[in-house]
Short mmCIF file of C-alpha atoms in Angstrom, two decimals:
data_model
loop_
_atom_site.label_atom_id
_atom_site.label_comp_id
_atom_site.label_asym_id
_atom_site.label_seq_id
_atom_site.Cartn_x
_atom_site.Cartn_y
_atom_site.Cartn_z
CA UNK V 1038 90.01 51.04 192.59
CA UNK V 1039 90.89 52.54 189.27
CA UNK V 1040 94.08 51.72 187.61
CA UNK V 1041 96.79 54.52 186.92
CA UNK V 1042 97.00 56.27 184.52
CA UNK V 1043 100.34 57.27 182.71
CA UNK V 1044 100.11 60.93 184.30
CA UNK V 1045 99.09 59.93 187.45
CA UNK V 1046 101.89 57.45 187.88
CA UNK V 1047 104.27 60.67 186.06
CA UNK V 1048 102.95 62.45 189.12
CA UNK V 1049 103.41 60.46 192.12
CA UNK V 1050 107.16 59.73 190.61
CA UNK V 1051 107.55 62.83 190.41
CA UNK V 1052 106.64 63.62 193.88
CA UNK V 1053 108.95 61.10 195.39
CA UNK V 1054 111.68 62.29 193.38
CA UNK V 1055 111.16 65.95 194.67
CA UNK V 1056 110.37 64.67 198.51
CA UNK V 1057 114.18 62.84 198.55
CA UNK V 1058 115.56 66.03 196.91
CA UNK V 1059 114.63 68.05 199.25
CA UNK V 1060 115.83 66.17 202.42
CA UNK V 1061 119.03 67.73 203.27
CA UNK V 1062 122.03 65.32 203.76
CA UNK V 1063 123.60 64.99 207.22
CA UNK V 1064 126.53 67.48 207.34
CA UNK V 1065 129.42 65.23 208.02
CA UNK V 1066 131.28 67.14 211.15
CA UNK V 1067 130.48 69.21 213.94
CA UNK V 1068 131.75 72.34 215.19
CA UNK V 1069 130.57 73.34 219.01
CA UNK V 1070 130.64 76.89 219.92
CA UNK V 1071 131.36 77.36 223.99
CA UNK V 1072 128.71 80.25 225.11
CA UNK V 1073 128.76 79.13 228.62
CA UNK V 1074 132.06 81.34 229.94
CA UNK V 1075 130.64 85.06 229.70
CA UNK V 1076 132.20 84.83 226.41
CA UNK V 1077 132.71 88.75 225.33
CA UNK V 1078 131.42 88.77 221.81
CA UNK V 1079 130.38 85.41 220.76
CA UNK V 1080 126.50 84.17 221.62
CA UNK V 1081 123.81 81.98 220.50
CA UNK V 1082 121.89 84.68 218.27
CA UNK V 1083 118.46 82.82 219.69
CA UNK V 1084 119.70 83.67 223.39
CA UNK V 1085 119.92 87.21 223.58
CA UNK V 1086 116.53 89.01 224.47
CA UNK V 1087 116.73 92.43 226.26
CA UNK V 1088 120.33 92.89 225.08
CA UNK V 1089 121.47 96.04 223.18
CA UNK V 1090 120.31 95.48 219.81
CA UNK V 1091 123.17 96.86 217.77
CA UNK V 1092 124.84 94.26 219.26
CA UNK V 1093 122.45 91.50 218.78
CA UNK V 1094 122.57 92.62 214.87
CA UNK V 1095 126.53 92.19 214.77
CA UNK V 1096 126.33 88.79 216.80
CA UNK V 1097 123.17 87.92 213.61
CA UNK V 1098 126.09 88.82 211.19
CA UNK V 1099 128.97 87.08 212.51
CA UNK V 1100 126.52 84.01 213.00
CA UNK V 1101 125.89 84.08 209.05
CA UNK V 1102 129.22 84.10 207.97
CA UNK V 1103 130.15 81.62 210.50
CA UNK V 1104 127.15 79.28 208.98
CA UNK V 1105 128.62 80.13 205.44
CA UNK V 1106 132.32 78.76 206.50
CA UNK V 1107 130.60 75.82 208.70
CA UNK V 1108 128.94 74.61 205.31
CA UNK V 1109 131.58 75.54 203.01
CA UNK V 1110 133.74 72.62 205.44
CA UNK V 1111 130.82 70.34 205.99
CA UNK V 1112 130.30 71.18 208.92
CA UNK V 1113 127.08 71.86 211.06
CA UNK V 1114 126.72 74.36 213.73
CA UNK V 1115 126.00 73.78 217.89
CA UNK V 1116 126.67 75.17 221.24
CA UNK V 1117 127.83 74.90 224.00
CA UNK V 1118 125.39 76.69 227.18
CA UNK V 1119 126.83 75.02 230.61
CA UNK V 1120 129.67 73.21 231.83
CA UNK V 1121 131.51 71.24 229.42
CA UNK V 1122 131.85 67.81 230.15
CA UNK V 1123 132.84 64.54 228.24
CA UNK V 1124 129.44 63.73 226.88
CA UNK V 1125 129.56 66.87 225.46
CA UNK V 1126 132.03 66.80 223.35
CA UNK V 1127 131.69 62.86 221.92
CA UNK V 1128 130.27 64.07 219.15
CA UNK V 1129 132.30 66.78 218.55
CA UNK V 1130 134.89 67.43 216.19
CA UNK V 1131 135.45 71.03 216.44
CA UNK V 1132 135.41 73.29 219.62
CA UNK V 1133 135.45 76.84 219.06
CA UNK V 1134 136.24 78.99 221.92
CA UNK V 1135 136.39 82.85 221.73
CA UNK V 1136 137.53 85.36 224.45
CA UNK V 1137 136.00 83.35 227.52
CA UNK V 1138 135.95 85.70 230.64
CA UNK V 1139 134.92 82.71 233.08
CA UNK V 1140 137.77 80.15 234.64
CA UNK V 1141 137.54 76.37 233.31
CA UNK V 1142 136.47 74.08 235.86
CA UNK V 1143 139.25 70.93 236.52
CA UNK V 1144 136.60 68.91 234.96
CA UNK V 1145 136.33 70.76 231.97
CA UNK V 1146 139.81 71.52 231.60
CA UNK V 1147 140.21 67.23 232.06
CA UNK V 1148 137.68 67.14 229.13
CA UNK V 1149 138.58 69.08 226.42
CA UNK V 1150 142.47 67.66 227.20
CA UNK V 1151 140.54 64.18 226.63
CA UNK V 1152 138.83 66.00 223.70
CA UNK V 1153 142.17 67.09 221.89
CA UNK V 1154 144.25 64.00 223.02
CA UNK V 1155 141.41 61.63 221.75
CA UNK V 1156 141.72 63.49 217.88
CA UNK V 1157 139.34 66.63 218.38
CA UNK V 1158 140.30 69.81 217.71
CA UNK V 1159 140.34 73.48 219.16
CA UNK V 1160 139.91 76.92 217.84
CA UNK V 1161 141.21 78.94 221.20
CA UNK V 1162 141.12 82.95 220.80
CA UNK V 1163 142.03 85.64 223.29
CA UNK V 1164 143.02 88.72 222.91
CA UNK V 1165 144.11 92.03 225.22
CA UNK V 1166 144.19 91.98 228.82
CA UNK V 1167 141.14 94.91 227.89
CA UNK V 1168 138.82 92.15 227.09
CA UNK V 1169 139.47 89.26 228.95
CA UNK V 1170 143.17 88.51 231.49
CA UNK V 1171 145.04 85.47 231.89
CA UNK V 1172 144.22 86.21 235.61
CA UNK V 1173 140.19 86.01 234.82
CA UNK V 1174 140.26 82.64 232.80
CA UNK V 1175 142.83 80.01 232.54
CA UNK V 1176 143.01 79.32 229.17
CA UNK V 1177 146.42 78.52 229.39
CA UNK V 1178 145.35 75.08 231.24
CA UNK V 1179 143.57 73.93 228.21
CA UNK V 1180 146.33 74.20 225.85
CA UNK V 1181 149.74 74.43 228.11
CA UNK V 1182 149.61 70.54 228.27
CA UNK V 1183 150.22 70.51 224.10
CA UNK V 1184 153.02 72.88 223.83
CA UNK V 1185 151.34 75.97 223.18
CA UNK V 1186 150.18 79.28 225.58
CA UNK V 1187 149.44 82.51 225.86
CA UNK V 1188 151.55 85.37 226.65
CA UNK V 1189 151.48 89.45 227.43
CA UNK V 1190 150.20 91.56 225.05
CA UNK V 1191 151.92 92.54 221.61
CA UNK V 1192 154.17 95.21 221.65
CA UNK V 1193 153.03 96.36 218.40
CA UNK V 1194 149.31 97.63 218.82
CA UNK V 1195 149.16 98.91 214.91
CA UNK V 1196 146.47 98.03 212.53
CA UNK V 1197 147.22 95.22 209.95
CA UNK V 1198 147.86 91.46 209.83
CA UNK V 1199 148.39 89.06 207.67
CA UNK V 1200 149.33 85.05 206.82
CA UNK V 1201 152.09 83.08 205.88
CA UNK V 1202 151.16 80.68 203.20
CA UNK V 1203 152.46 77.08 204.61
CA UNK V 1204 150.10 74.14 205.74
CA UNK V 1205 146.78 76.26 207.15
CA UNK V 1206 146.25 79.29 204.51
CA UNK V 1207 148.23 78.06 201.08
CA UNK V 1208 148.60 81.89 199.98
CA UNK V 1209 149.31 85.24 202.22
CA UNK V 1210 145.88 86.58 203.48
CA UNK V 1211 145.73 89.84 204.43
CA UNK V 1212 143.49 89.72 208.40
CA UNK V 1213 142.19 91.85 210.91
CA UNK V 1214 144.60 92.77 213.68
CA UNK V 1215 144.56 95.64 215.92
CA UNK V 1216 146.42 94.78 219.04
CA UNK V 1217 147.24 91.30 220.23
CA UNK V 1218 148.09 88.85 222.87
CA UNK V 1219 151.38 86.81 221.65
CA UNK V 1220 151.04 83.03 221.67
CA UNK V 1221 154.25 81.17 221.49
CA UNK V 1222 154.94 76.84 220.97
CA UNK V 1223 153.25 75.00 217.97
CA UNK V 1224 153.82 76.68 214.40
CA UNK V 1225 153.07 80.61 213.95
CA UNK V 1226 151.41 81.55 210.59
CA UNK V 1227 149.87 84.87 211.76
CA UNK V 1228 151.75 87.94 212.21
CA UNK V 1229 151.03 91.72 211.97
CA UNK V 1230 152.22 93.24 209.26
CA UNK V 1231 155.32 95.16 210.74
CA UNK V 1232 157.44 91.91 212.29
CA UNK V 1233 157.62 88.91 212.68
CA UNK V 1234 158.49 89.12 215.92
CA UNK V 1235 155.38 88.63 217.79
CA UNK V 1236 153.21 85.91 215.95
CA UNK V 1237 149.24 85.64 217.22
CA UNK V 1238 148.23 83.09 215.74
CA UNK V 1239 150.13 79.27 216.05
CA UNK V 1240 148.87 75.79 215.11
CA UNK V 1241 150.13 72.21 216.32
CA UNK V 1242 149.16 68.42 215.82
CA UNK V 1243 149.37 66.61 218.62
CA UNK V 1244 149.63 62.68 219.10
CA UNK V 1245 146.90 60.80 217.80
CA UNK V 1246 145.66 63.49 215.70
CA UNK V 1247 144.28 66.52 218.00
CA UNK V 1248 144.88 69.36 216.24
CA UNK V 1249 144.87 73.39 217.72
CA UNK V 1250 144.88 76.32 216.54
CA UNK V 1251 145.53 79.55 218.70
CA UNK V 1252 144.73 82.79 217.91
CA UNK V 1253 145.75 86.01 220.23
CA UNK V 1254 143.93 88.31 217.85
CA UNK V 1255 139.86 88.17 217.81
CA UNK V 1256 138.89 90.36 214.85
CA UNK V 1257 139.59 87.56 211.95
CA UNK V 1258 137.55 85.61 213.72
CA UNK V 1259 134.98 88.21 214.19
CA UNK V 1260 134.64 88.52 210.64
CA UNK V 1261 135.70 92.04 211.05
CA UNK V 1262 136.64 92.61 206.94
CA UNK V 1263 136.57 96.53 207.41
CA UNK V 1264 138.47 98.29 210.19
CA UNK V 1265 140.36 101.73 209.78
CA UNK V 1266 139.87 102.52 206.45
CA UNK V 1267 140.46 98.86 205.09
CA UNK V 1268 138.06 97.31 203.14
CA UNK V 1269 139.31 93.84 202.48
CA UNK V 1270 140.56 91.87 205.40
CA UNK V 1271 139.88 87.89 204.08
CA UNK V 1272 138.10 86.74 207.19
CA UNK V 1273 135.75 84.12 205.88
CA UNK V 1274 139.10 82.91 203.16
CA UNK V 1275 140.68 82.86 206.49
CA UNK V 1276 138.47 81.00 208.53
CA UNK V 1277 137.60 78.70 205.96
CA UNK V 1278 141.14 77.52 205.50
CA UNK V 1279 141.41 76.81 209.33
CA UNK V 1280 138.53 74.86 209.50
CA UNK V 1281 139.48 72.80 206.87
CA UNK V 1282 142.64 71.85 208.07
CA UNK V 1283 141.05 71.13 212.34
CA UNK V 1284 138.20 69.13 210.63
CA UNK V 1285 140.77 67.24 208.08
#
């Protein structure tokens, strides 16, 4: 065998070098994404042959810029397609659960309780009784246990929201909102932009370091930043910030 020369030995270096580069470092949480509870807007993007394809396009969309906030938070993306059990969720840091239309099973309600009270966290949204009722889907059993719950819908149905800068966003954002469910217990930090009155968005710590975050309003986290005229709504500086602080 001939010995190397100088540029060959540059060259397999060099390849080496570029071959660890390029293996991508383990993202260092996880954020599960229930799709298994007729979920109204939310899907896996790779799951939805012969539906409407406008829709598929804005579920593609709200996928990206939920991949952009997962890796802006170190975070990598999963979900969730049957009953939710225990296993499930060991590895889980993060579940994300957006207008479900399908009841909770006791076991699953006993799991994601275990989940929370164990140090995971939970991004619950609803919204009005037009999209999903507290009669369909007892969400309320998930969170109730930690001080927090749904309510009716907002009295005030008018466009506009925004944040209170405090522990989750540490400036005002202006967000979505267009009609709401109220959430009361925990802290609230989102309000529309008429009163204060009837907060739809609250977040808690519980014992041992579960931490929730509900939401009565979906569009924020629908990435809606346009809606009646408005061009500007700070969805992904909003969902960024929340994610941060469940994942901290």
């Amino acid at each position: 065998m001939r010995p190397l020369t100088l540029v060959t030995l540059f060259a397999s270096l060099l390849a080496g070098f570029c071959a660890n580069a390029q293996t991508p470092t383990p993202a260092k949480h996880s954020i599960c994404t229930d799709v298994a509870h007729q979920q109204k807007f939310w899907h896996d993007p790779a799951d939805m042959a012969g539906m409407d394809a406008q829709f598929v396009e804005r579920v593609k969309y709200m996928t990206g810029e939920f991949v952009k906030t997962a890796t802006a938070v170190d975070a990598r993306l999963s979900y969730l397609r049957k009953e939710i059990t225990s296993k499930d969720l060991d590895g889980c840091d993060l579940l994300f659960i957006h207008i479900p239309s399908a009841t909770y099973t006791p076991g699953e309600v006993s799991a994601i309780s275990k989940h929370i009270a164990s140090g995971g966290s939970l991004f619950l949204v609803m919204d009005q009784d037009m999209w999903s009722t507290l009669e369909q889907v007892n969400v309320n059993d998930l969170v109730r246990p930690f001080g927090v719950q749904f309510g009716g819908e907002s009295p005030d149905p008018l466009a506009g929201g925004h944040t209170k800068a405090g522990l989750i966003t540490d400036k005002r954002l202006k967000i979505s909102y267009h009609g709401a469910r109220t959430v009361s217990g925990g802290t609230p930090f989102c309000f529309n932009d008429r009163s204060d009155a009837y907060p739809f968005g609250t977040f808690t710590e519980v014992k041992d370091g579960g931490r929730i975050i509900v939401m009565g309003d979906g569009m924020v986290s629908l990435y809606m930043t346009s809606w009646e005229g408005v061009q500007d709504y700070q969805c992904q500086e909003f969902m960024q910030d929340v994610f941060r602080w469940l994942l901290r």
